[in-house]
CSV table of C-alpha atoms in Angstrom, one decimal:
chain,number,residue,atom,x,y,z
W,144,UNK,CA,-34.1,-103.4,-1.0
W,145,UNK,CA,-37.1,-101.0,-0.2
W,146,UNK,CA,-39.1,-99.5,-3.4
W,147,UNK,CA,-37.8,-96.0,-1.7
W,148,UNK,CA,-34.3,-97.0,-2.1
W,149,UNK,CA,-35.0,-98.9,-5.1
W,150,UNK,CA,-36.8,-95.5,-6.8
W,151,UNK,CA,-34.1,-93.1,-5.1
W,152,UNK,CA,-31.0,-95.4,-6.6
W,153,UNK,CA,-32.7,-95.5,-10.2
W,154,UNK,CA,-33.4,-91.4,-10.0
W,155,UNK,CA,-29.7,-91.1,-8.9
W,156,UNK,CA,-28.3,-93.4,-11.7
W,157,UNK,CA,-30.6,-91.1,-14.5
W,158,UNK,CA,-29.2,-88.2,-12.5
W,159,UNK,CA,-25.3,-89.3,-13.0
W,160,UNK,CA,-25.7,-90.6,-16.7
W,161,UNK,CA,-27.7,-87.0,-17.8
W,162,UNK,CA,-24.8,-85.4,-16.1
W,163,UNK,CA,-22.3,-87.4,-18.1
W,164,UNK,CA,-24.1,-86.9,-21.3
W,165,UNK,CA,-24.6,-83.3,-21.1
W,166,UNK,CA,-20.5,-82.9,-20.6
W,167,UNK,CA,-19.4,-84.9,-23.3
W,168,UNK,CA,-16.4,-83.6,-25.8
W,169,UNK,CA,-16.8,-83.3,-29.1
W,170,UNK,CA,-15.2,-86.9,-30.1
W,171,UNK,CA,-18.3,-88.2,-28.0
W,172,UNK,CA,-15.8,-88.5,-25.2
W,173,UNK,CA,-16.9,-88.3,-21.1
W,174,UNK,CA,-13.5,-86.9,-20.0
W,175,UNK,CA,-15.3,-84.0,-18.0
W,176,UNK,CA,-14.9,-81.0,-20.7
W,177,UNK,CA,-18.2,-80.1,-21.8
W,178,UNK,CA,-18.9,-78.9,-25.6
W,179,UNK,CA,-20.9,-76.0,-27.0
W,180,UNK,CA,-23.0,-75.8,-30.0
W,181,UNK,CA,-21.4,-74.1,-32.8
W,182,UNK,CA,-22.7,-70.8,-33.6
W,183,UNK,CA,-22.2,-67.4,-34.8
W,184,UNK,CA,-23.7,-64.2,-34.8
W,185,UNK,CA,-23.5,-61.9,-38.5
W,186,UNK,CA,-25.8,-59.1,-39.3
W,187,UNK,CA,-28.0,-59.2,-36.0
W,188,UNK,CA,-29.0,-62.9,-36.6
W,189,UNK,CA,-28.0,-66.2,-34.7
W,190,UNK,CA,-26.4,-69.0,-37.6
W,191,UNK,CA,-25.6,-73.0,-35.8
W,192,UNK,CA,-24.0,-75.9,-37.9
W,193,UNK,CA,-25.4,-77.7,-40.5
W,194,UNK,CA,-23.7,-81.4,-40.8
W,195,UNK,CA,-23.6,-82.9,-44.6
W,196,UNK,CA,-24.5,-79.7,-46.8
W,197,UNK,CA,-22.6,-79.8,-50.3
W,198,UNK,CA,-22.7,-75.8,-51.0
W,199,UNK,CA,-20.3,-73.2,-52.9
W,200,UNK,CA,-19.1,-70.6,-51.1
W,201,UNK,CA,-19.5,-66.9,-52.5
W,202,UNK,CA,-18.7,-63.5,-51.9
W,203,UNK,CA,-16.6,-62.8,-48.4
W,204,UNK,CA,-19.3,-61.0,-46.4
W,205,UNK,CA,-17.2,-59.5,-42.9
W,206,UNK,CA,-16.7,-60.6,-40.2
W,207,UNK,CA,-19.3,-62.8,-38.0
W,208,UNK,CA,-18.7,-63.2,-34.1
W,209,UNK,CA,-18.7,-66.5,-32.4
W,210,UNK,CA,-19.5,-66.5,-28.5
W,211,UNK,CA,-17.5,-68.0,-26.0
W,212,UNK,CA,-18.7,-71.3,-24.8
W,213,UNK,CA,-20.5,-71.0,-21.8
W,214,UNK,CA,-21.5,-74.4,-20.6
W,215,UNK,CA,-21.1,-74.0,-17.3
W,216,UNK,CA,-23.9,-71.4,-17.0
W,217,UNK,CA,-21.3,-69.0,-14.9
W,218,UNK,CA,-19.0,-66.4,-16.4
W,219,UNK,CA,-15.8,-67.6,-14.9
W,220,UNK,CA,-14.3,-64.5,-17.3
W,221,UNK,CA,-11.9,-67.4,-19.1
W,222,UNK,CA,-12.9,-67.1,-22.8
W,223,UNK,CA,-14.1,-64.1,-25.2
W,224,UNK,CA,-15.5,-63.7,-28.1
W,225,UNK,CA,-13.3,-64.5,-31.4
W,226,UNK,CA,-14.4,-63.4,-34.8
W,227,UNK,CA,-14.5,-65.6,-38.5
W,228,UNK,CA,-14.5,-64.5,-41.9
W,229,UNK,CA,-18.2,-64.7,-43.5
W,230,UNK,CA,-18.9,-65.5,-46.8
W,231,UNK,CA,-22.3,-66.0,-48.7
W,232,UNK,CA,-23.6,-69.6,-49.5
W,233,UNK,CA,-24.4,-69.8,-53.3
W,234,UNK,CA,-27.7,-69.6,-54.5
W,235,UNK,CA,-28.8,-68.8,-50.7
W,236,UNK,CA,-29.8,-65.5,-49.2
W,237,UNK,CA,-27.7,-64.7,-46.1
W,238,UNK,CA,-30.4,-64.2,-44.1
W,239,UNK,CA,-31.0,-68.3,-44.8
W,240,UNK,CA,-27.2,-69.1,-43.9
W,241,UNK,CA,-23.5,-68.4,-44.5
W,242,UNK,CA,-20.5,-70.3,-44.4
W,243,UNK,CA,-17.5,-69.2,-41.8
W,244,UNK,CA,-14.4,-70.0,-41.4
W,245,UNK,CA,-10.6,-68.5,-41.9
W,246,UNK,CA,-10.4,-68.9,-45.7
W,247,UNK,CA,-13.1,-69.7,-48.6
W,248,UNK,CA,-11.2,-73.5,-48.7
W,249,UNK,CA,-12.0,-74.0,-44.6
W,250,UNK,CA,-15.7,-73.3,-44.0
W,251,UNK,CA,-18.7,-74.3,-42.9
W,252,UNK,CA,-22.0,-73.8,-43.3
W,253,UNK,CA,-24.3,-72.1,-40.5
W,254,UNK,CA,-28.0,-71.2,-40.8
W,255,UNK,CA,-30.7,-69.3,-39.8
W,256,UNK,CA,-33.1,-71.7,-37.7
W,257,UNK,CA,-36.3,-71.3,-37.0
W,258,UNK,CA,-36.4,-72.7,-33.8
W,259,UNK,CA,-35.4,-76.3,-34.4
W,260,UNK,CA,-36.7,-75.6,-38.6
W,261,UNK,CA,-34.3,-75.5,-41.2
W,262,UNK,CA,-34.8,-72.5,-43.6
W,263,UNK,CA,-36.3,-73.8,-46.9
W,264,UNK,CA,-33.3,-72.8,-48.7
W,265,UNK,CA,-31.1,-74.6,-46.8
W,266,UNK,CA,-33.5,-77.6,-47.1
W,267,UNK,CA,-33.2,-77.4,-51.0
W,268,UNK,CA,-29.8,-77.8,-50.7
W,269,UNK,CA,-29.5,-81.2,-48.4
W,270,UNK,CA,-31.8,-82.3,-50.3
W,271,UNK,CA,-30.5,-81.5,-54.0
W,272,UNK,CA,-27.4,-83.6,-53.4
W,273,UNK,CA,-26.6,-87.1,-53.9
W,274,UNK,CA,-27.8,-89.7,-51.8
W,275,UNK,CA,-25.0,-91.2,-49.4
W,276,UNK,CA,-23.9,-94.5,-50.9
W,277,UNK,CA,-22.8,-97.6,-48.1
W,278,UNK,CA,-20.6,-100.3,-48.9
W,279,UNK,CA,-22.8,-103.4,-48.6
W,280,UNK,CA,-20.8,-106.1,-46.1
């Protein structure tokens, strides 16, 4: 095989497997539905998931909006937006992050990034709790 074909089959296999990455489901799955990152908008500010934050959730806040999942990059006019209950994070401004959900005992936390940054306060949390203890084989 020529390098031409050689370089054009390589480019088409990074092609295929970026394709197949980008439309995973969320189990990690390649069945062809794509996923979204979670995210909300409350108070005129943009909040996406934090994994493993211990927190305590406050005061119920409103109502926060979470977009539809656009993934496709066209407005096929399927979904809409829906709406989750807000409540305040303990000990953390909501202007930092909020936790969402349907009732205080099924949330999850959201934050305020900074581009790719964590706020500070959101920081002090992950990193006031206990580290993660692994079973040793």
């Amino acid at each position: 095989m020529s390098w031409a074909k050689r370089s054009a089959s390589a480019l088409l296999t990074a092609v295929v497997t970026a394709s197949a990455a980008a439309c995973t489901s969320e189990d990690g799955s390649t069945d062809g539905t794509a996923s979204c990152v979670y995210e909300v908008t409350y108070d005129g500010r943009t909040y996406r998931d934090v994994a493993n934050v211990e927190f305590t959730v406050g005061a119920r806040l409103g109502a926060a909006a979470k977009p539809p999942c656009d993934d496709t990059g066209q407005d096929e006019g399927g979904e809409s937006a829906t709406t989750e209950t807000a409540y305040a994070v303990d000990g953390v401004s909501p202007t930092a992050a909020i936790a969402v959900g349907d009732t205080p005992d099924d949330v999850q936390i959201v934050a305020a990034y900074s581009g790719n940054e964590l706020p500070a306060e959101v920081k002090k949390l992950i990193a006031g709790r206990p580290p993660v203890q692994h079973a040793r084989p």
